[in-house]
PDB file of C-alpha atoms in Angstrom:
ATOM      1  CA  UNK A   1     -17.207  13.398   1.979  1.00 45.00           C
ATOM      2  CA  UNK A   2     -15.755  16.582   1.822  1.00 42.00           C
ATOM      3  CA  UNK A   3     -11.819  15.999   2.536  1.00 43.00           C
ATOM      4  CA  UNK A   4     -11.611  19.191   4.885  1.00 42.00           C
ATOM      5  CA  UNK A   5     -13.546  18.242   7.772  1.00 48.00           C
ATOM      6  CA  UNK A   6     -15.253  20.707  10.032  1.00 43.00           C
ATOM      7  CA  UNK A   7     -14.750  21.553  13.308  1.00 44.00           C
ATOM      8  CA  UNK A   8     -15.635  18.735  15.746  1.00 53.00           C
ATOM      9  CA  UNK A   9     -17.189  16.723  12.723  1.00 77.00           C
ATOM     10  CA  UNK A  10     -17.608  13.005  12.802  1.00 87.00           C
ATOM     11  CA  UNK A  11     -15.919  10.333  10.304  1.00 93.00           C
ATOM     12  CA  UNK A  12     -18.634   7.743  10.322  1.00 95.00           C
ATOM     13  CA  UNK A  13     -17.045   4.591  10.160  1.00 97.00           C
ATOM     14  CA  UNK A  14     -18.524   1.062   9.488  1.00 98.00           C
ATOM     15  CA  UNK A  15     -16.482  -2.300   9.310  1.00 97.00           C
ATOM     16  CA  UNK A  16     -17.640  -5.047   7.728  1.00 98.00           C
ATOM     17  CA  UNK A  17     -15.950  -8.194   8.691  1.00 97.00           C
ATOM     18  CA  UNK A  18     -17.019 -12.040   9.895  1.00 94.00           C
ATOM     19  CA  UNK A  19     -15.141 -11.942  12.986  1.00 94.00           C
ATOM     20  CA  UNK A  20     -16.680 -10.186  15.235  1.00 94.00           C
ATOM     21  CA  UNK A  21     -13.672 -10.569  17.989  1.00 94.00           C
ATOM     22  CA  UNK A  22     -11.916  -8.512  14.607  1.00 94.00           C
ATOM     23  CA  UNK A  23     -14.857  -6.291  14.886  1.00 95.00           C
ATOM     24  CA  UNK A  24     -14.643  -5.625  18.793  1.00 95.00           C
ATOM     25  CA  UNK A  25     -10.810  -5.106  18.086  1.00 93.00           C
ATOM     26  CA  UNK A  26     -11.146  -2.387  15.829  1.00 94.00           C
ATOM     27  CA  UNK A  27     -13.640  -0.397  17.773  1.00 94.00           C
ATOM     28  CA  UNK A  28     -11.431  -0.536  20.562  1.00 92.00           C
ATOM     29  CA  UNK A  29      -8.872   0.967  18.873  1.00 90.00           C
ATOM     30  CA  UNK A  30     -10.708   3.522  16.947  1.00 92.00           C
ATOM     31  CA  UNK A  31     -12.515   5.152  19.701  1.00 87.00           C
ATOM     32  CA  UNK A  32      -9.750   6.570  21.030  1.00 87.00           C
ATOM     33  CA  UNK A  33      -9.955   8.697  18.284  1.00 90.00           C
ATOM     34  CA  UNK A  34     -12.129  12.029  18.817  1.00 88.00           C
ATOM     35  CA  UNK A  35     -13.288  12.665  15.307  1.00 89.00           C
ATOM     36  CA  UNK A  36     -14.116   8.712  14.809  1.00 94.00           C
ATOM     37  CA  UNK A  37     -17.649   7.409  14.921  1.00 93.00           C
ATOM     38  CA  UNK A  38     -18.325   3.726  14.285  1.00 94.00           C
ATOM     39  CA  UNK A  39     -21.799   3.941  13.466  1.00 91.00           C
ATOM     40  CA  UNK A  40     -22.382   0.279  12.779  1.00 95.00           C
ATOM     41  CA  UNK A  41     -20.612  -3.097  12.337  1.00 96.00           C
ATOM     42  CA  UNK A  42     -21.304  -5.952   9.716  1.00 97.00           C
ATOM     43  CA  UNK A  43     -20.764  -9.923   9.662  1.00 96.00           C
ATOM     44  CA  UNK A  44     -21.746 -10.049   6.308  1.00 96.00           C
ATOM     45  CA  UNK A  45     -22.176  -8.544   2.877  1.00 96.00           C
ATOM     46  CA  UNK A  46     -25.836  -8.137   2.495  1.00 96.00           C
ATOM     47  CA  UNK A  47     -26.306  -6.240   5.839  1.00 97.00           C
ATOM     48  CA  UNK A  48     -23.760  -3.334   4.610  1.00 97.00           C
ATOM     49  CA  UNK A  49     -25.728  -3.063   1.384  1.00 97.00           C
ATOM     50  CA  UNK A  50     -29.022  -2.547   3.146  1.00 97.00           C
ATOM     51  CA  UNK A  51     -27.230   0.083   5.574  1.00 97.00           C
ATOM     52  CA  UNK A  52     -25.488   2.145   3.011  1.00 96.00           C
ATOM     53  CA  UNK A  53     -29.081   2.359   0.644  1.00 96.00           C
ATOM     54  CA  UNK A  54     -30.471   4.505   3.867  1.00 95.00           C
ATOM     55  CA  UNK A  55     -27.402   5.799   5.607  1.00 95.00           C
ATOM     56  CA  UNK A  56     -24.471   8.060   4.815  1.00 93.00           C
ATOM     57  CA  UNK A  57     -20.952   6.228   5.610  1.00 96.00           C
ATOM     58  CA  UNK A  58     -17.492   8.141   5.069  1.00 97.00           C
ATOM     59  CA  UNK A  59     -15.460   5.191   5.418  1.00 97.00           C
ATOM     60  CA  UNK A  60     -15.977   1.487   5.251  1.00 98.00           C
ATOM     61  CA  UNK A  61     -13.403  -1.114   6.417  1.00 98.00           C
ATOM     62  CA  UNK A  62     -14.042  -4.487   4.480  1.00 98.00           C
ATOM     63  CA  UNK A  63     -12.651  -7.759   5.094  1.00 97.00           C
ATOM     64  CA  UNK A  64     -12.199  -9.660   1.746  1.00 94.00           C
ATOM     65  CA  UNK A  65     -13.742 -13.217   3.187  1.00 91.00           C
ATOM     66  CA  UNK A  66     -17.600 -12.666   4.078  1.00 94.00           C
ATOM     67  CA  UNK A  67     -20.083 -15.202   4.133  1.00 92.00           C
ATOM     68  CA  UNK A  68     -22.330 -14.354   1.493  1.00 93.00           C
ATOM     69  CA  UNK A  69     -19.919 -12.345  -0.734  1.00 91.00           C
ATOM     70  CA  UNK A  70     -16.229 -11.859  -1.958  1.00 92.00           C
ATOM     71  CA  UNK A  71     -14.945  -8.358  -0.706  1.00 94.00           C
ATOM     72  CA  UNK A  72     -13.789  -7.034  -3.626  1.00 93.00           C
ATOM     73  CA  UNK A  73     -16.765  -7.456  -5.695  1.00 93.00           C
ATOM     74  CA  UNK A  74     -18.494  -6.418  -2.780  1.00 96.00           C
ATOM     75  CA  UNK A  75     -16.559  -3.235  -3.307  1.00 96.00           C
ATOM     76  CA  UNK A  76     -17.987  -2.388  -6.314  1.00 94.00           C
ATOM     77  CA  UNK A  77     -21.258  -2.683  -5.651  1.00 96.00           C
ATOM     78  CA  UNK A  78     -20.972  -0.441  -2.772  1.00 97.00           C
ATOM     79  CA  UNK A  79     -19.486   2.145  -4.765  1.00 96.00           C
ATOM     80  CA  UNK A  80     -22.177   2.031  -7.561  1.00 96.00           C
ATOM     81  CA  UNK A  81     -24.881   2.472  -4.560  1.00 97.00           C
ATOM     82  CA  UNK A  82     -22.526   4.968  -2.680  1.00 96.00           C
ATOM     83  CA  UNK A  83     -19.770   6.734  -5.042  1.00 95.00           C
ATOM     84  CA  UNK A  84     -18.924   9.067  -1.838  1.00 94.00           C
ATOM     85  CA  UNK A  85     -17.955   6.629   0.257  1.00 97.00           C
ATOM     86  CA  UNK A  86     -14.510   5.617   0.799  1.00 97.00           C
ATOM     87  CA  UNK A  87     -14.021   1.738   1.354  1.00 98.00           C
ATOM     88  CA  UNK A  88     -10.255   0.478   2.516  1.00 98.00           C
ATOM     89  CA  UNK A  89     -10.083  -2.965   2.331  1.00 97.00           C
ATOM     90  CA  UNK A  90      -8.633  -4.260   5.959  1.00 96.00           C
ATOM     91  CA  UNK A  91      -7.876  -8.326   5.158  1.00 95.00           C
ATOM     92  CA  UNK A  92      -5.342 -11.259   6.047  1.00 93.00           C
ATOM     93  CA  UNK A  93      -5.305 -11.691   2.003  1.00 91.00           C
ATOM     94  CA  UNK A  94      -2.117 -10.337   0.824  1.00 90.00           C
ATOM     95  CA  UNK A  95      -2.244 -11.421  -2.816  1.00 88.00           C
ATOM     96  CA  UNK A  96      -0.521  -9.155  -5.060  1.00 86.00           C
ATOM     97  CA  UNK A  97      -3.286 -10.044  -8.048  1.00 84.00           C
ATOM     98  CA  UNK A  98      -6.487  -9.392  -5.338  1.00 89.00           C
ATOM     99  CA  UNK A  99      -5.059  -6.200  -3.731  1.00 91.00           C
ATOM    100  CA  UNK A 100      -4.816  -4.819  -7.560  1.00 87.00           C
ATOM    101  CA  UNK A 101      -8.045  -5.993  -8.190  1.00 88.00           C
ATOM    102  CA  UNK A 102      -9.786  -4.409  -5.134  1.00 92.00           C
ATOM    103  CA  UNK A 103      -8.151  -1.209  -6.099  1.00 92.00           C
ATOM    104  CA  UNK A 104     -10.057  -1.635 -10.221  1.00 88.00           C
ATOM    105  CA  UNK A 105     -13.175  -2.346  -8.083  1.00 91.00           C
ATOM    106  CA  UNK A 106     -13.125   1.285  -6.726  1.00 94.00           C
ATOM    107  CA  UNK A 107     -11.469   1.120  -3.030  1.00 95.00           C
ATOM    108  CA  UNK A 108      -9.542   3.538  -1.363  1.00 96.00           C
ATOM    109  CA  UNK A 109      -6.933   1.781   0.024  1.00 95.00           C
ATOM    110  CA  UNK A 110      -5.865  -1.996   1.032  1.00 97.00           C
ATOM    111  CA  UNK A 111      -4.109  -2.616   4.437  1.00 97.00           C
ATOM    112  CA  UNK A 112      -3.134  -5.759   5.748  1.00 96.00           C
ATOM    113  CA  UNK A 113      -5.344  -6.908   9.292  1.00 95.00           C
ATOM    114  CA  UNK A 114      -1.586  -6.385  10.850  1.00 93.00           C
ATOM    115  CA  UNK A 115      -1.371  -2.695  10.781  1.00 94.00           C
ATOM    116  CA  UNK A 116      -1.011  -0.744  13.605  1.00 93.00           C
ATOM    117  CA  UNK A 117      -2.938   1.886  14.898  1.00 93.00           C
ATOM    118  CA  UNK A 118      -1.315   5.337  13.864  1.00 93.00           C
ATOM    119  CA  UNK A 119      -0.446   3.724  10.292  1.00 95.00           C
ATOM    120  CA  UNK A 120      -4.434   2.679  10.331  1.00 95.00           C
ATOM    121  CA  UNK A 121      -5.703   5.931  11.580  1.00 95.00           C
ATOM    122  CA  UNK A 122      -3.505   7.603   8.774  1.00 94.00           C
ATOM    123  CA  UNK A 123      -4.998   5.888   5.895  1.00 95.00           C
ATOM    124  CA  UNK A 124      -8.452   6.831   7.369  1.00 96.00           C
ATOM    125  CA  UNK A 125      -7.306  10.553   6.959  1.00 93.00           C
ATOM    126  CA  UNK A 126      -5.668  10.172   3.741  1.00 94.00           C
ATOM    127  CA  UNK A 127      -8.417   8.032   2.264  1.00 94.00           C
ATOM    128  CA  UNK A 128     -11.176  11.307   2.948  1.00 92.00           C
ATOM    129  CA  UNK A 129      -8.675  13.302   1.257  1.00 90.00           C
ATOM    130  CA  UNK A 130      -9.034  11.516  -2.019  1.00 90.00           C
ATOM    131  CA  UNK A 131      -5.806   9.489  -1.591  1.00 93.00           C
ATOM    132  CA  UNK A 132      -5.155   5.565  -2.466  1.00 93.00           C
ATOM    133  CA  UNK A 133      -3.883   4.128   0.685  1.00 95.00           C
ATOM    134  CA  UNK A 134      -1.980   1.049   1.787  1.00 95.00           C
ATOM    135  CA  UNK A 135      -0.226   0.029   4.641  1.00 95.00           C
ATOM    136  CA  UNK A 136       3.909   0.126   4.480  1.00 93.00           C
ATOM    137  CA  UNK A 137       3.878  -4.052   4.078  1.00 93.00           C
ATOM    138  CA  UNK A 138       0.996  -3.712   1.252  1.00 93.00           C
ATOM    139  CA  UNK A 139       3.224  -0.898  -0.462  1.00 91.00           C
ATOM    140  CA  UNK A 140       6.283  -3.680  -0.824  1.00 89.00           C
ATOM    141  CA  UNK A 141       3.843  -6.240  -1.837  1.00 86.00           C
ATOM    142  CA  UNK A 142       2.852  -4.306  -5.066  1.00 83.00           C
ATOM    143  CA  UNK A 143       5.695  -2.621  -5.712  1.00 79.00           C
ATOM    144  CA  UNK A 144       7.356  -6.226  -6.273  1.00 72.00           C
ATOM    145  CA  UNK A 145       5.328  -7.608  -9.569  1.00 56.00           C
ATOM    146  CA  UNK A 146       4.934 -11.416  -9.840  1.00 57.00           C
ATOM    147  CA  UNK A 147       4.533 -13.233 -12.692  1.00 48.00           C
ATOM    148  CA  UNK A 148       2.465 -15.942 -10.876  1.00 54.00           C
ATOM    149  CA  UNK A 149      -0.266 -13.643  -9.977  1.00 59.00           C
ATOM    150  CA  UNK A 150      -3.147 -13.111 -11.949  1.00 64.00           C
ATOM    151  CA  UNK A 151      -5.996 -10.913 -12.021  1.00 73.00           C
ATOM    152  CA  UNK A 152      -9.704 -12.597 -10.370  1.00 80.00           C
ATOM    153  CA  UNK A 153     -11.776 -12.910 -13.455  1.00 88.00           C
ATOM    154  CA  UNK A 154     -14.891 -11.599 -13.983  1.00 88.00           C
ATOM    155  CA  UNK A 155     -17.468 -14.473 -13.885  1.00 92.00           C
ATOM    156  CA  UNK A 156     -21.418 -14.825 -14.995  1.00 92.00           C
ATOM    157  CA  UNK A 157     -23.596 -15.547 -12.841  1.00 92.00           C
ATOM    158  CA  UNK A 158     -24.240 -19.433 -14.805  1.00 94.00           C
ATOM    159  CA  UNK A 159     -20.285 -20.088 -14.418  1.00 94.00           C
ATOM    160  CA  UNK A 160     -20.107 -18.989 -10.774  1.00 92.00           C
ATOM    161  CA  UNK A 161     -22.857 -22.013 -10.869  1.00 93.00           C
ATOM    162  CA  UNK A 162     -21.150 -24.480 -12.844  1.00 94.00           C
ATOM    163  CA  UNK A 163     -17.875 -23.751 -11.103  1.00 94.00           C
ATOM    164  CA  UNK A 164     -19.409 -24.260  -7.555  1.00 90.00           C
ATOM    165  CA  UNK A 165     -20.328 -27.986  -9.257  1.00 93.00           C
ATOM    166  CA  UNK A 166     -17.220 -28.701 -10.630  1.00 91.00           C
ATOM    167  CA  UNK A 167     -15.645 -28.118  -7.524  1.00 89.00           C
ATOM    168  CA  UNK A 168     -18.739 -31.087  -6.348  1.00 87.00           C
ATOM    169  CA  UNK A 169     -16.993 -33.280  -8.490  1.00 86.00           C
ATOM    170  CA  UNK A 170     -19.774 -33.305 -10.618  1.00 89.00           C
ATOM    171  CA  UNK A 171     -19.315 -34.410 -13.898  1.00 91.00           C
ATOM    172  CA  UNK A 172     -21.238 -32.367 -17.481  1.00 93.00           C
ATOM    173  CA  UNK A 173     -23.705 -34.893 -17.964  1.00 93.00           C
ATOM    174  CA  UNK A 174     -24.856 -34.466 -14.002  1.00 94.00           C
ATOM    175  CA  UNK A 175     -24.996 -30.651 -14.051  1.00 95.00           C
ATOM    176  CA  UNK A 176     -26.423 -30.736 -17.829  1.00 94.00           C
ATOM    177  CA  UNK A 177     -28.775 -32.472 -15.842  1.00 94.00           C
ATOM    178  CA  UNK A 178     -29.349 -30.288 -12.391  1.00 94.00           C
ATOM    179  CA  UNK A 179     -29.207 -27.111 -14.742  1.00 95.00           C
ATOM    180  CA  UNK A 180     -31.744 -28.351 -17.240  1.00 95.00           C
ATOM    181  CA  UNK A 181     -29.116 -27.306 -20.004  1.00 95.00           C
ATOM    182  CA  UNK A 182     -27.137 -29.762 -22.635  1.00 94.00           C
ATOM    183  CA  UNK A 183     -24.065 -30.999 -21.908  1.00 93.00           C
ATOM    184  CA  UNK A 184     -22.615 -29.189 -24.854  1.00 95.00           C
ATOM    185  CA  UNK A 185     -22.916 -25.952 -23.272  1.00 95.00           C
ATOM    186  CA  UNK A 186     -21.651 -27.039 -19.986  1.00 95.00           C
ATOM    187  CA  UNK A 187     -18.821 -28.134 -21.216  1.00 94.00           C
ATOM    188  CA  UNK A 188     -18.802 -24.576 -23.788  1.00 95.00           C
ATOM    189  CA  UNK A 189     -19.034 -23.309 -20.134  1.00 95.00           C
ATOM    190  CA  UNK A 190     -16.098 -25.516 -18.607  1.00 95.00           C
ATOM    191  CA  UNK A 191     -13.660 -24.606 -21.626  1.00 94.00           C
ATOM    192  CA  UNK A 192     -14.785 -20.692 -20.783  1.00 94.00           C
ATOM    193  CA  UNK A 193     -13.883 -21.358 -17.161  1.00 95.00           C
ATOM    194  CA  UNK A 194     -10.642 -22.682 -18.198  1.00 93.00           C
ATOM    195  CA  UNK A 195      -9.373 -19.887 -20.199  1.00 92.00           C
ATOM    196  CA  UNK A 196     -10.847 -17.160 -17.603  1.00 91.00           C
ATOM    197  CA  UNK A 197      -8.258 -18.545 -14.534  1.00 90.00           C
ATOM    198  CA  UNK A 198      -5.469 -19.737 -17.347  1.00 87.00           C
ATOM    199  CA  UNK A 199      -6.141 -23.317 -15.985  1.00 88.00           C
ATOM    200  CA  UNK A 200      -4.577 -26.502 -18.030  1.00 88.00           C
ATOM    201  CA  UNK A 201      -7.702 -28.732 -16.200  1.00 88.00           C
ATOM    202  CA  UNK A 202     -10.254 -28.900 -13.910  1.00 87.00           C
ATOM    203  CA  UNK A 203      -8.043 -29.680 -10.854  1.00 84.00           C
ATOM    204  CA  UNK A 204      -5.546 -26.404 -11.843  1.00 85.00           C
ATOM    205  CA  UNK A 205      -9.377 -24.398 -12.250  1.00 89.00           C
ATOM    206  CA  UNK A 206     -10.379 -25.570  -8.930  1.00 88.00           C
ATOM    207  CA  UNK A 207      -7.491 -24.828  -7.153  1.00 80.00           C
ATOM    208  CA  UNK A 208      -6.852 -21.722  -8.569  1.00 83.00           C
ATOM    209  CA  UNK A 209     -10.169 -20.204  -7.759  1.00 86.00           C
ATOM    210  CA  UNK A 210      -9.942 -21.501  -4.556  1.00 80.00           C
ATOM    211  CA  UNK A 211      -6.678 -19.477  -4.426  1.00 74.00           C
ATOM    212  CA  UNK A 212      -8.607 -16.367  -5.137  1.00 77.00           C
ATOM    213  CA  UNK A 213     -11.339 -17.067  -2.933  1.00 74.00           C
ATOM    214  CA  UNK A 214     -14.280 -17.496  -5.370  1.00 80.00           C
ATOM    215  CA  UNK A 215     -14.848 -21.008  -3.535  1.00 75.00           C
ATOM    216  CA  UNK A 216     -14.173 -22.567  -0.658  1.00 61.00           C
ATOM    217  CA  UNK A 217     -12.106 -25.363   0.170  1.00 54.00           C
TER     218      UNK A 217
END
């Protein structure tokens, strides 16, 4: 979207997130503002994908944790479908190593689910002007480097699988198995896993992709 907006022009908004009470919370908030329009609201990852393939959106807030996807990479595909619109990541997560990765994935911003209103409704505005926005307690977060964080790695679509299982407890032999593949190359895959998340074993792997959200607990 153009960042000078006309006179009595809309900002359609759309937040994504799988709380709806967050949901309800925002759009309270937001419609105090004139030239805000949320035109829809999202539980989950798929449903903003369908939306944005027919609709025009100027900004979308996105939780990191959805059901069916991980926010960030969630971000990317929404800017490959929609490079216009702007998509500020509004989360809990406050992970030095996944705010820097949501901002490689294409977003606009990052702001913390603690924000207030005015500093919210500023990042909106600054966002449509082209701008990378965070929130003041983001900005101290990555201003302060840490040598514990590191970035979420890029997975195939067979590890995501084989990582899912390892997190089972399952052993090579019983995914070789599930997978119909040897048990040579799910372990090839296991030692690939490994060096992707810097992990010294499978208990360090799990945990740290738990960490980083690419599994649940």
């Amino acid at each position: 979207m153009n960042s000078i907006l006309m006179v009595n022009e809309k900002i359609n908004i759309v937040i994504v997130d799988d709380h709806p009470i967050v949901i309800e919370g925002l759009k309270m908030m937001l419609k105090s503002q004139p030239f805000f329009n949320i035109s829809e609201s999202f539980t989950s990852g798929s449903e903003i994908i369908s939306f944005i393939r027919s609709h025009e959106v100027d900004i979308i807030l996105l939780d990191i944790t959805l059901p069916d996807a991980n926010g960030t990479e969630l971000c990317r595909e929404i800017k490959k479908i929609s490079p216009k619109t702007s998509v500020i990541m509004f989360s809990n997560r406050s992970e030095r190593s996944i705010i820097m990765q949501a901002i490689q994935n294409g977003a606009s911003g990052y702001l913390l689910k603690n924000t207030s209103i005015d500093e919210l409704v500023v990042c909106i505005k600054g966002a449509l002007s082209g701008n990378i926005v965070f929130c003041n307690e983001t900005k101290q977060i990555i201003s302060k480097p840490s040598q514990n964080d590191l970035p979420i790695p890029r997975l195939t679509k067979r590890e995501k699988e084989i990582l899912q299982m390892v997190a089972q407890g399952k052993t090579s032999a019983m995914i070789a198995e599930e997978l119909f593949l040897s048990p040579l190359t799910v372990d090839t895959h296991r030692k690939n896993l490994l060096q992707k998340f810097k992990a010294k074993n499978s208990t360090e792997l799990i945990n740290r992709a738990i960490q980083q959200h690419l599994i649940e607990e």
